[in-house]
Amino acid sequence: MKHVKSLALCLLALALVLALAGCGGGSRPTGIRAAETPADDVAEYQPRWRSHTVDSTQYRKVFLAGTIDMGRSADWQAALVARFRKKVIAESDDKEEEDVNIDADYIVDEKAKTATLTARGIAKAEQYFEIENLSDPENSTIAHHINQAIKAHGTMKRDIDYVIKDGQVVIVDEFTGRLMFGRRYSDGLHQAIEAKEHVEVARESKTLATITFQNYFRLYGKLSGMTGTALTEEEEFGTIYNLDIIEIPTNRPIARIDDPDVVYKTEAAKYRAVIEQVKKCHAKGQPVLVGTVSIEKNEKLSYLLSREGIKHNLLNAKNHEKEAEIVAQAGKLGAVTVATNMAGRGTDIMLGGNAEYMAKNDLRKAGLSDELIAEATGYAETDNQEILDARDMFAKALEKHREEISGEADKVREAGGLFIIGTERHDSRRIDNQLRGRAGRQGDPGETRFYLSLEDDLLRLFGGERITNLMERFNLDEDTPIENKTLSKAIENAQTSVESRNFQYRKSTLEYDDVMNKQREIIYGQRKQVLDGMDIKPTILNMLRSSIESQVAFAFGEHDKTDDEHRADALKSCEGTYFPRGAVAGSSLAGLSAEDLTERFYAAAESYYEAKENAVTSPIMRELERVVLLRVVDEYWMDHIDAMSELRQAIRLQSYGNNKPIDVYKQESLTMFEDMIAAIQGDTVRRIFSARVKTEGEVKRERVADGIVASTSGDGTVKKQPRKVQKIGRNDPCPCGSGKKYKQCCGR
């Protein structure tokens, strides 16, 4: 019987290897995880952070009128998505999205982390907004906001992608596990998440500058660095940055034992095995570091350990301020630490404890400031007696704690060193290697093992369903693990496939950003010249000529007809904007060509410009030119960034027409950039010519608020006039401009 069971395990391991080997191919598993029941109608949706219900009719009207911002639209986002039913699958199928009979309004693709409306969902959205076709260009803003709303509800997970801290949505870094304060998701996604989590919805910020990390790093003439996980990113370093990777051997031979992965049928069985391993290590005093991929799993495991009565330290992004203290004690005899991948980066866990941290802690208890402690642990030459005394105090404390932990460190080594338990494989091998690298440092002993389950995302998305069927076929219980070195290698191959796919995404992003980067260099190069004080009068005059040429060309039409009617149209479009009315007589334009007409108008405009400069002085005119040009450039550039982002989202559809999206993107972006430059030139000239600069003598003091109206009586005393206040009815529109009734807004 034992031999039969062993054979079954081998066959199961082989099946899993084969399944994982094809993870990067074209297989499309379509197993449904769950379908959420739609909530009540949108009119009954009531966010907890607001005291009013969402009036669907009101929101529909103001949104279609283009008067609602992203923050206000968050209400209807949450309300609309609450009506939708979602279907979660491993990898989406285009045919499935187009199936009108599918029992879902949007499909969540777990591999690509996308959410896509189905035909039924599109029909429901069109009905809700009372529009004929959601795909029409005039409905692009509505479609964008709907897509962000379903993405927030379908793909963004709390305590994995973000946390709620102090009433705000804070992003969690995927690789470091740390909170990214001040960072926000773009394109309205952050607002959609805020609506989903019922926190205050902030206004969408306007982006003035954007650049990918790849192009940011390539701004430097020379790049170099040192990391223990560079080999896993060798292809990307070589392709994007032209960097070679050199592997440097460790200072001392690695004595760490890396055990093969063990795979369980269910997540519950995996956690039971992890608990048993922790108990075994804890019994002999071996310190344990348990690594998790998310805060959610981190807190779940902490609960299970507490239920078993195992004392431990918990480290995640929610209590990151205790990171130094927790990590410093993670190597002590019998210590158990449960941490996200925060503990896998930039930390050195000392066996027996960290004497240096203990010494610094003694200095803090003695009342020394952090600045003085930093000086006490430094080596800079100084004659400051306070710093010298602090250094002496630190040296004594360090020596004391080294003696204390030396014996404990030997006991930890005898117990096997630090034991690393990984509860799930990360998509990136680099993160797993960083976690393993916490043990066995500087030649110390150590041991690592990853505990996996078929319900883990990596295995579930890359062949888990097939393996589950095989497990059921062999009738293996969930507490029987699969352990095989070949299996561990296959899992690493699956990670390699995922890394390659992510690299292709980043490479594609870089290709698109390269197009934007050329435009960015032009805009910011010229902008810098203006900020540095360059005389831009010749530039303004060139803009003036180009603007007049455009107006004349537009008046004459594409056939360049030069009859008197078109000449009159050209004069009408230019006078009053570039030169005063009457400065150019219409009778003097007879028989002039487009070129001659442009020269005539330009001469009049230049003369008017010179007269304006003489009136306000040259320094003031130069400053006006700079201020106006910078403001116009910033306004149009911000709009251009948004337009380019929308273009990039839509351009991928060109692949259905056998067109390469990046090529179409280059062509369309060039046209958009040229249009932006023309708009900047025209608007800059118009604003400068229309600007009225007050001289010092013209400055007048103006009353900006009415004072108390008073009158005098016959005896000379001041008689106050009663204030007349118009009473607002409860059903009248609220004067704050919210669009709601007074009784439902400020009158509550």
XYZ file of C-alpha atoms in Angstrom:
748
model
C 0.000 0.000 0.000
C 2.880 2.313 0.830
C 4.399 1.700 -2.622
C 1.062 2.456 -4.311
C 0.769 5.739 -2.421
C 4.341 6.702 -3.360
C 3.616 5.892 -7.018
C 0.481 8.026 -6.897
C 2.440 10.947 -5.477
C 5.084 10.639 -8.181
C 2.444 10.555 -10.919
C 0.745 13.566 -9.361
C 4.000 15.488 -9.184
C 4.709 14.641 -12.829
C 1.264 15.854 -13.849
C 1.800 19.133 -12.039
C 5.171 19.588 -13.730
C 3.581 19.038 -17.135
C 0.763 21.441 -16.331
C 3.146 24.141 -15.163
C 5.389 23.612 -18.152
C 2.612 24.846 -20.404
C 1.723 27.883 -18.344
C 3.006 30.313 -20.893
C 1.211 28.710 -23.806
C -2.162 29.171 -25.314
C -4.270 27.083 -22.966
C -7.196 29.052 -21.651
C -8.732 27.640 -18.508
C -12.123 29.138 -17.940
C -13.026 27.796 -14.522
C -15.436 30.052 -12.669
C -14.537 30.861 -9.062
C -17.661 32.660 -7.992
C -20.414 34.884 -9.263
C -21.560 37.660 -6.996
C -25.232 38.298 -6.527
C -26.238 41.773 -7.702
C -27.145 44.191 -4.963
C -30.270 46.305 -4.690
C -31.248 48.913 -7.242
C -29.028 51.989 -7.609
C -31.664 54.284 -6.111
C -31.378 52.411 -2.806
C -27.594 52.660 -2.597
C -26.531 54.836 0.338
C -22.827 55.365 1.059
C -21.927 55.370 4.733
C -19.887 58.532 4.456
C -22.750 60.540 3.000
C -26.155 61.249 4.429
C -28.047 61.286 1.138
C -28.969 58.634 -1.326
C -27.705 58.658 -4.875
C -30.319 60.234 -7.122
C -29.639 58.281 -10.289
C -31.657 60.667 -12.472
C -29.805 63.697 -11.133
C -26.372 62.136 -11.563
C -27.252 60.962 -15.023
C -28.278 64.446 -16.128
C -25.323 66.343 -14.695
C -22.831 63.753 -15.883
C -24.140 63.769 -19.426
C -24.045 67.555 -19.313
C -20.337 67.300 -18.501
C -20.642 69.186 -15.207
C -19.704 66.444 -12.747
C -16.149 65.757 -11.624
C -14.546 62.433 -10.829
C -14.974 62.813 -7.093
C -18.734 63.406 -7.350
C -19.151 60.647 -9.928
C -17.780 58.135 -7.429
C -21.237 57.827 -5.905
C -22.874 56.600 -9.064
C -19.853 54.419 -9.818
C -20.353 52.420 -6.661
C -24.102 52.416 -7.180
C -23.931 51.227 -10.766
C -21.384 48.468 -10.121
C -23.487 47.281 -7.202
C -26.062 46.218 -9.807
C -23.521 44.284 -11.863
C -22.805 40.598 -11.606
C -19.184 39.593 -12.136
C -17.533 36.415 -13.320
C -13.972 35.640 -12.266
C -11.916 33.436 -14.569
C -8.265 32.526 -14.890
C -7.889 33.933 -18.388
C -10.552 35.695 -20.459
C -11.726 34.636 -23.863
C -12.811 37.222 -26.445
C -15.704 35.003 -27.504
C -16.837 34.764 -23.903
C -16.900 38.557 -23.543
C -19.077 38.846 -26.664
C -21.497 36.107 -25.578
C -24.852 37.814 -24.988
C -26.135 34.834 -23.019
C -23.357 34.838 -20.435
C -24.670 35.255 -16.872
C -22.404 38.161 -15.958
C -22.124 41.884 -16.587
C -18.339 42.005 -16.501
C -15.505 39.487 -16.567
C -12.465 39.651 -14.291
C -9.296 38.199 -15.812
C -7.060 37.151 -12.926
C -3.951 36.644 -15.040
C -4.067 40.022 -16.741
C -5.769 41.781 -13.773
C -8.384 43.335 -16.056
C -12.141 43.813 -15.877
C -14.155 43.915 -19.098
C -17.816 44.627 -19.675
C -19.786 41.892 -21.385
C -22.480 42.525 -23.965
C -25.086 42.339 -21.188
C -23.123 44.784 -19.037
C -22.839 47.259 -21.910
C -26.585 47.045 -22.498
C -27.258 47.635 -18.788
C -24.945 50.675 -18.730
C -26.593 52.110 -21.846
C -30.003 51.680 -20.257
C -28.859 53.307 -17.027
C -27.402 56.392 -18.748
C -30.153 56.498 -21.386
C -27.669 56.478 -24.256
C -27.902 54.642 -27.556
C -24.331 53.427 -27.927
C -21.693 53.375 -25.176
C -18.935 53.114 -27.800
C -19.744 56.455 -29.441
C -16.955 59.034 -29.104
C -19.155 61.412 -27.110
C -19.647 58.666 -24.499
C -15.948 57.888 -24.086
C -15.743 59.615 -20.674
C -18.679 57.622 -19.328
C -17.168 54.385 -20.651
C -13.813 55.223 -19.051
C -15.346 55.831 -15.631
C -17.390 52.624 -15.827
C -14.271 50.649 -16.717
C -12.397 52.114 -13.743
C -15.301 51.318 -11.442
C -15.481 47.637 -12.426
C -11.695 47.405 -12.209
C -11.763 48.765 -8.658
C -14.425 46.275 -7.634
C -13.135 43.324 -9.628
C -9.335 43.388 -9.520
C -8.229 45.669 -6.657
C -8.247 43.853 -3.313
C -8.089 45.379 0.144
C -5.066 44.431 2.300
C -3.365 43.136 -0.837
C -3.191 46.008 -3.322
C -4.054 48.710 -0.793
C -4.994 49.346 2.837
C -7.328 51.777 4.563
C -5.331 53.920 6.988
C -6.651 57.029 8.740
C -9.649 57.161 6.409
C -7.506 57.086 3.259
C -6.707 54.506 0.589
C -2.945 53.858 0.718
C -1.226 51.781 -1.952
C 0.821 48.760 -0.865
C 3.943 48.165 -2.938
C 3.686 44.787 -4.630
C 7.344 43.909 -4.142
C 8.342 45.569 -0.876
C 5.082 45.265 1.037
C 5.513 48.836 2.261
C 2.905 51.581 2.231
C 3.322 54.183 -0.504
C 2.087 57.368 1.163
C 1.322 60.200 -1.229
C 1.058 57.881 -4.254
C -2.298 57.512 -6.010
C -3.577 55.382 -8.824
C -4.124 57.422 -11.964
C -7.004 57.874 -14.405
C -9.688 57.887 -11.719
C -8.920 54.382 -10.387
C -8.016 55.706 -6.937
C -11.320 57.589 -6.714
C -13.193 54.449 -7.729
C -11.474 52.499 -4.925
C -12.338 55.270 -2.442
C -15.992 55.009 -3.445
C -15.832 51.243 -3.114
C -14.404 51.454 0.412
C -16.765 54.258 1.521
C -14.077 56.778 2.395
C -13.851 60.423 1.410
C -13.386 60.690 -2.342
C -10.641 63.136 -3.267
C -10.615 65.140 -6.453
C -8.619 63.772 -9.322
C -5.285 65.518 -9.645
C -4.036 66.945 -12.898
C -0.786 65.492 -14.162
C 1.818 68.040 -15.235
C 4.683 65.619 -15.807
C 4.881 61.880 -16.329
C 7.732 59.494 -17.099
C 8.330 55.772 -16.754
C 11.012 54.502 -14.396
C 12.891 53.079 -17.370
C 13.198 56.434 -19.116
C 13.926 58.139 -15.811
C 16.900 55.855 -15.174
C 18.098 56.247 -18.760
C 18.466 59.976 -18.192
C 21.718 59.163 -16.378
C 24.831 58.752 -18.461
C 26.164 55.920 -16.314
C 24.226 53.278 -14.413
C 25.528 50.755 -11.912
C 24.310 48.959 -8.835
C 24.598 45.973 -6.569
C 21.847 43.560 -5.570
C 21.607 39.933 -4.619
C 18.783 39.206 -7.050
C 20.016 40.761 -10.302
C 20.302 37.449 -12.176
C 16.527 37.013 -12.283
C 16.256 40.358 -14.138
C 19.251 39.844 -16.410
C 17.213 39.979 -19.621
C 15.562 43.271 -18.698
C 18.816 44.891 -17.574
C 20.479 43.939 -20.823
C 17.621 44.878 -23.161
C 16.578 48.219 -21.680
C 19.692 49.562 -19.946
C 22.525 47.726 -21.794
C 23.854 46.536 -18.451
C 25.887 43.380 -17.954
C 25.376 41.260 -14.838
C 28.405 39.954 -12.938
C 27.825 37.425 -10.166
C 30.113 37.938 -7.171
C 30.535 34.940 -4.813
C 29.557 35.279 -1.163
C 32.079 36.184 1.507
C 31.708 32.745 3.103
C 30.320 29.506 1.677
C 26.555 29.211 2.052
C 25.623 26.561 4.596
C 21.888 27.078 4.233
C 19.673 24.111 3.299
C 16.978 24.902 0.716
C 14.382 22.142 1.002
C 12.101 21.270 -1.928
C 8.649 22.816 -2.012
C 5.718 20.870 -0.615
C 2.295 21.214 -2.226
C -1.003 20.568 -0.452
C -4.472 20.202 -1.889
C -6.065 23.033 0.088
C -4.941 26.228 1.730
C -6.227 25.038 5.092
C -4.043 21.920 4.905
C -1.063 24.087 3.994
C -1.556 26.320 7.018
C -1.891 23.287 9.293
C 1.469 22.053 7.990
C 3.021 25.488 8.538
C 1.755 25.563 12.129
C 3.213 22.112 12.769
C 6.576 23.157 11.352
C 6.601 26.269 13.531
C 5.807 24.156 16.597
C 8.632 21.747 15.774
C 11.173 24.573 15.397
C 9.882 26.437 18.449
C 10.231 23.343 20.607
C 13.986 23.169 20.016
C 14.526 26.940 20.160
C 15.116 27.456 16.452
C 13.961 30.946 15.365
C 11.406 31.026 12.550
C 10.572 33.694 9.989
C 7.276 33.046 8.187
C 6.896 35.018 4.962
C 3.537 35.881 3.391
C 2.699 37.652 0.126
C -0.060 39.928 1.458
C -1.321 41.609 4.607
C -4.494 39.530 4.434
C -2.582 36.224 4.563
C -0.209 37.705 7.118
C -2.982 38.468 9.594
C -4.733 35.159 8.939
C -1.621 33.186 9.829
C -1.092 35.347 12.910
C -4.596 34.434 14.070
C -3.913 30.713 13.587
C -0.662 30.935 15.578
C -2.379 32.836 18.385
C -5.092 30.191 18.496
C -2.386 27.574 19.016
C -0.829 29.628 21.807
C 2.397 30.385 19.918
C 3.841 33.751 20.892
C 5.051 35.657 17.835
C 5.752 39.063 16.346
C 3.618 40.381 13.469
C 5.127 42.620 10.803
C 3.291 44.181 7.867
C 2.667 47.577 6.318
C 0.140 48.467 9.011
C 2.794 48.447 11.764
C 5.856 49.262 9.650
C 7.151 51.651 12.324
C 8.108 48.575 14.401
C 10.040 46.958 11.556
C 13.518 47.679 12.914
C 12.643 46.367 16.383
C 10.924 43.204 15.113
C 13.655 42.311 12.617
C 16.375 42.943 15.212
C 14.852 40.308 17.483
C 13.853 37.808 14.755
C 17.052 35.786 15.230
C 16.757 35.287 18.993
C 16.375 31.825 20.484
C 12.796 30.562 20.008
C 11.605 33.720 18.227
C 8.703 33.431 15.768
C 8.129 36.258 13.289
C 5.313 36.484 10.751
C 6.037 39.097 8.104
C 5.132 40.191 4.619
C 7.929 40.584 2.084
C 8.962 43.706 4.018
C 11.264 41.438 6.022
C 12.792 40.067 2.854
C 14.422 43.310 1.731
C 17.405 45.151 3.086
C 17.442 43.457 6.467
C 20.115 41.402 8.210
C 18.745 39.067 10.855
C 21.507 38.339 13.374
C 21.422 35.005 15.171
C 20.891 35.534 18.876
C 19.775 39.118 18.380
C 21.158 42.375 17.036
C 23.643 43.847 19.512
C 23.910 47.140 17.636
C 20.155 47.725 17.753
C 20.105 46.897 21.479
C 22.914 49.380 22.088
C 21.068 52.110 20.173
C 17.942 51.334 22.150
C 19.915 51.865 25.378
C 20.929 55.299 24.138
C 17.289 56.153 23.386
C 16.285 55.103 26.884
C 19.047 57.368 28.228
C 17.338 60.317 26.521
C 19.689 60.846 23.569
C 18.150 62.297 20.403
C 18.122 60.419 17.112
C 20.557 62.942 15.631
C 23.025 62.398 18.467
C 22.623 58.608 18.203
C 23.424 58.842 14.497
C 26.606 60.779 15.352
C 27.444 58.286 18.093
C 27.380 55.385 15.631
C 29.372 57.287 12.992
C 33.097 57.657 12.413
C 33.452 61.290 11.362
C 36.199 63.237 13.092
C 34.882 65.608 15.752
C 35.974 67.469 18.893
C 32.409 67.842 20.197
C 32.514 66.485 23.724
C 28.803 65.568 23.693
C 29.305 63.369 20.598
C 32.455 61.837 22.070
C 30.609 60.964 25.282
C 27.770 59.424 23.240
C 30.239 57.335 21.269
C 31.822 56.084 24.469
C 28.391 55.204 25.849
C 27.495 53.360 22.627
C 30.754 51.402 22.591
C 30.216 50.176 26.162
C 26.593 49.226 25.476
C 27.573 47.419 22.254
C 30.265 45.391 24.002
C 27.850 44.442 26.798
C 25.147 43.202 24.410
C 27.663 41.302 22.266
C 28.718 39.342 25.321
C 25.083 38.695 26.220
C 24.055 37.348 22.828
C 27.250 35.418 21.990
C 26.138 32.406 23.982
C 22.568 32.641 22.643
C 23.869 32.833 19.067
C 25.760 29.556 19.578
C 22.563 27.912 20.848
C 20.672 29.139 17.764
C 23.374 27.690 15.492
C 23.155 24.365 17.297
C 19.377 24.393 16.752
C 19.914 24.805 12.988
C 19.985 28.558 12.528
C 17.105 30.651 11.204
C 14.286 28.662 9.570
C 12.522 30.447 6.714
C 8.979 29.355 5.851
C 7.428 30.692 2.659
C 3.649 30.323 2.603
C 3.214 31.129 -1.063
C 5.316 31.595 -4.160
C 5.510 35.143 -5.450
C 5.135 35.870 -9.147
C 8.719 37.088 -9.120
C 11.552 34.722 -8.207
C 13.472 37.737 -6.979
C 11.107 38.194 -4.033
C 11.369 34.515 -3.069
C 15.159 34.657 -3.291
C 15.194 37.724 -1.052
C 13.146 35.884 1.555
C 15.430 32.851 1.410
C 18.439 35.128 1.684
C 17.466 36.177 5.214
C 18.830 32.815 6.438
C 22.336 31.431 6.171
C 24.132 34.783 6.059
C 27.888 35.019 6.583
C 28.252 31.231 6.598
C 25.693 30.675 9.359
C 23.457 27.582 9.202
C 19.847 27.947 8.123
C 16.986 26.201 6.394
C 14.219 27.272 4.020
C 11.077 25.641 2.695
C 8.040 26.834 0.790
C 4.607 25.490 1.660
C 2.162 25.739 -1.244
C -1.399 24.732 -2.004
C -3.353 24.185 -5.179
C -5.521 27.137 -4.128
C -2.560 29.526 -4.340
C -2.845 32.009 -7.203
C 0.293 30.783 -8.969
C -0.757 27.126 -9.005
C -4.459 27.825 -9.507
C -3.849 30.010 -12.547
C -1.195 27.747 -14.033
C -2.603 24.271 -13.955
C -4.101 23.919 -10.504
C -7.508 22.747 -11.748
C -6.004 19.763 -13.551
C -3.940 18.763 -10.563
C -6.961 19.014 -8.297
C -8.780 16.563 -10.527
C -5.817 14.168 -10.365
C -5.704 14.437 -6.571
C -9.354 13.522 -6.397
C -8.792 10.663 -8.830
C -6.043 9.168 -6.639
C -8.236 9.805 -3.588
C -5.464 11.525 -1.650
C -6.456 13.367 1.502
C -5.693 17.079 1.737
C -3.037 16.640 4.448
C -0.858 14.477 2.164
C 1.761 16.725 0.557
C 3.491 16.411 -2.777
C 7.230 16.857 -2.414
C 9.550 16.645 -5.373
C 12.620 18.630 -6.502
C 11.418 18.446 -10.089
C 8.179 19.995 -8.933
C 10.035 22.905 -7.309
C 11.917 23.443 -10.546
C 8.658 23.426 -12.502
C 7.232 26.072 -10.185
C 10.284 28.233 -10.791
C 9.734 27.779 -14.526
C 6.178 28.994 -14.045
C 7.538 32.056 -12.260
C 9.981 32.593 -15.123
C 7.078 32.551 -17.545
C 5.192 35.116 -15.491
C 8.319 37.294 -15.216
C 8.795 37.120 -18.981
C 5.205 38.176 -19.549
C 5.555 41.093 -17.103
C 8.788 42.112 -18.799
C 7.011 42.199 -22.150
C 4.392 44.473 -20.580
C 7.101 46.808 -19.270
C 8.899 46.691 -22.602
C 5.697 47.631 -24.404
C 5.138 50.449 -21.912
C 8.626 51.718 -22.641
C 7.992 51.698 -26.396
C 4.933 53.883 -25.919
C 6.719 56.151 -23.466
C 9.619 56.589 -25.909
C 7.168 58.331 -28.215
C 5.994 60.558 -25.397
C 9.584 61.083 -24.281
C 10.560 62.802 -27.535
C 7.661 65.222 -27.160
C 8.545 65.712 -23.501
C 12.109 66.676 -24.389
C 10.898 69.296 -26.872
C 8.349 70.861 -24.507
C 10.545 70.929 -21.421
C 13.614 71.985 -23.368
C 11.823 75.092 -24.603
C 10.171 75.613 -21.245
C 13.559 75.592 -19.517
C 14.865 78.227 -21.925
C 11.959 80.485 -20.981
C 12.554 79.929 -17.251
C 16.260 80.673 -17.694
C 15.358 84.146 -18.955
C 15.814 83.760 -22.696
C 14.453 86.652 -24.761
C 11.367 85.121 -26.359
C 10.192 88.160 -28.330
C 11.438 86.631 -31.632
C 9.579 83.426 -30.681
C 6.362 85.356 -30.011
C 6.687 87.164 -33.349
C 7.176 83.847 -35.134
C 4.055 82.552 -33.387
C 2.256 85.682 -34.528
C 3.215 85.083 -38.153
C 2.191 81.413 -37.953
C -1.168 82.301 -36.399
C -1.926 84.876 -39.098
C -0.899 82.409 -41.814
C -3.303 79.854 -40.341
C -6.177 82.349 -40.243
C -5.587 83.421 -43.829
C -5.263 79.838 -45.043
C -8.487 78.908 -43.248
C -10.342 81.868 -44.812
C -9.142 81.014 -48.314
C -9.942 77.346 -47.988
C -8.098 74.347 -49.311
C -8.360 75.534 -52.939
C -6.619 78.845 -52.131
C -9.330 81.002 -53.698
C -8.379 84.661 -53.537
C -11.563 86.532 -54.292
C -12.637 89.618 -52.352
C -15.074 87.624 -50.206
C -12.299 85.405 -48.847
C -10.066 88.425 -48.308
C -12.808 90.047 -46.276
C -13.190 86.880 -44.207
C -9.457 86.807 -43.530
C -9.500 90.466 -42.429
C -12.486 89.834 -40.183
C -10.745 86.918 -38.454
C -7.555 88.921 -37.773
C -8.624 92.446 -36.915
C -9.579 92.989 -33.335
C -7.298 90.106 -32.340
C -3.863 90.851 -33.815
C -4.343 94.551 -34.652
C -7.057 97.172 -33.986
C -10.083 97.463 -36.204
C -9.496 99.932 -38.989
C -5.715 99.491 -38.942
C -5.958 97.731 -42.315
C -8.447 99.084 -44.829
C -10.456 96.477 -46.644
C -10.249 98.415 -49.909
C -6.449 98.123 -49.898
C -6.559 94.322 -50.049
C -7.899 93.958 -53.589
C -5.845 91.638 -55.749
C -3.515 90.496 -52.940
C -2.484 86.844 -52.744
C -2.512 84.822 -49.560
C 1.196 85.482 -49.017
C 0.823 89.231 -49.589
C -2.218 89.329 -47.343
C -0.276 87.570 -44.583
C 2.562 90.086 -44.864
C 0.117 93.030 -44.753
C -1.608 91.680 -41.634
C 1.696 90.786 -39.990
C 3.091 94.279 -40.545
C 0.005 95.784 -38.903
C 0.184 93.337 -36.018
C 3.891 93.933 -35.466
C 3.372 97.686 -35.469
C 0.593 97.328 -32.888
C 2.799 95.033 -30.810
C 5.675 97.533 -30.809
C 3.320 100.320 -29.777
C 2.016 98.206 -26.904
C 5.569 97.457 -25.778
C 6.522 101.132 -25.829
C 3.472 101.917 -23.703
C 4.278 99.407 -20.921
C 8.128 99.327 -21.288
C 10.199 96.415 -22.590
C 10.918 94.708 -19.198
C 7.206 94.452 -18.402
C 6.465 93.170 -21.902
C 9.178 90.497 -21.664
C 7.756 89.318 -18.314
C 4.243 89.239 -19.763
C 5.462 87.103 -22.649
C 7.120 84.624 -20.286
C 4.158 84.343 -17.902
C 1.587 83.890 -20.652
C 3.671 81.399 -22.632
C 4.423 79.229 -19.569
C 0.785 79.207 -18.485
C -0.498 78.269 -21.939
C 2.135 75.563 -22.414
C 1.304 73.994 -19.018
C -2.439 73.999 -19.704
C -2.175 72.421 -23.141
C 0.543 69.977 -22.085
C -1.568 68.629 -19.213
C -4.490 68.099 -21.567
C -2.121 66.472 -24.054
C -0.918 63.983 -21.437
C -4.507 62.926 -20.753
C -5.265 62.690 -24.472
C -2.179 60.547 -25.078
C -3.185 58.246 -22.243
C -6.658 57.795 -23.736
C -5.130 57.213 -27.162
C -2.885 54.501 -25.761
C -5.839 52.731 -24.196
C -7.823 52.721 -27.426
C -4.986 52.129 -29.881
C -4.689 48.433 -28.995
C -7.889 47.806 -30.948
C -5.857 48.466 -34.112
C -4.465 44.952 -33.787
C -7.843 43.600 -34.905
C -7.288 45.406 -38.220
C -3.865 43.748 -38.678
C -2.164 47.021 -37.774
C 0.696 47.266 -35.339
C -0.641 49.415 -32.475
C 2.679 51.103 -31.728
C 3.035 52.264 -35.368
C -0.472 53.741 -35.383
C 0.254 55.312 -32.004
C 3.340 57.057 -33.395
C 1.390 58.485 -36.319
C -1.586 59.637 -34.267
C 0.594 61.099 -31.498
C 2.581 63.134 -34.033
C -0.616 64.633 -35.400
C -1.856 65.391 -31.884
C 1.476 66.991 -30.964
C 1.459 69.213 -34.044
C -2.115 70.259 -33.275
C -1.102 71.069 -29.705
C 1.822 73.221 -30.859
C -0.453 75.123 -33.237
C -2.992 75.638 -30.449
C -0.274 76.863 -28.061
C 0.971 79.371 -30.622
C -2.485 80.726 -31.391
C -3.647 80.948 -27.772
C -0.382 82.535 -26.576
C -0.547 85.275 -29.175
C -4.234 85.957 -28.529
C -3.709 86.233 -24.772
C -0.717 88.547 -25.102
C -2.498 90.845 -27.564
C -5.684 90.916 -25.472
C -3.853 91.454 -22.158
C -4.176 94.932 -20.700
C -1.249 95.849 -18.504
C -2.033 98.562 -15.982
C 0.656 101.131 -15.424
C 1.448 102.284 -11.900
C -0.636 105.416 -12.325
C -3.695 103.437 -13.347
C -3.801 101.245 -10.281
C -6.955 101.919 -8.273
C -8.111 100.554 -4.965
C -11.348 98.674 -5.358
C -13.838 97.577 -2.735
C -14.093 93.837 -2.690
C -16.786 93.554 -0.041
C -19.652 95.764 0.982
C -19.470 97.212 4.459
C -22.300 97.859 6.883
C -24.672 100.430 5.474
C -25.329 103.163 7.982
C -27.127 106.486 8.052
C -27.132 109.356 10.512
C -30.131 110.647 12.364
C -30.818 114.277 13.003
C -28.819 114.316 16.240
C -25.689 113.086 14.535
C -25.791 109.569 15.887
C -25.324 106.632 13.570
C -28.459 104.704 12.823
C -27.853 101.149 11.768
C -29.962 99.809 8.930
C -31.460 96.395 9.439
C -30.052 93.667 7.168
C -32.498 92.205 4.736
C -31.999 88.474 4.463
C -33.918 86.513 1.869
C -35.457 83.457 3.443
C -34.650 80.185 1.699
C -37.498 77.725 1.367
C -36.866 74.133 2.378
C -37.632 72.946 -1.149
C -35.608 75.702 -2.861
C -32.253 74.885 -4.518
C -29.422 75.029 -2.010
C -27.356 78.260 -2.399
C -24.095 76.252 -2.057
C -24.513 75.078 -5.644
C -24.771 71.361 -4.908
C -27.892 71.037 -7.041
C -29.867 69.488 -4.162
C -32.799 70.908 -2.252
C -31.971 73.115 0.735
C -33.565 70.690 3.198
C -31.418 67.817 1.847
C -28.148 69.763 1.959
C -27.177 72.744 4.131
C -30.625 72.967 5.678
C -30.397 69.624 7.486
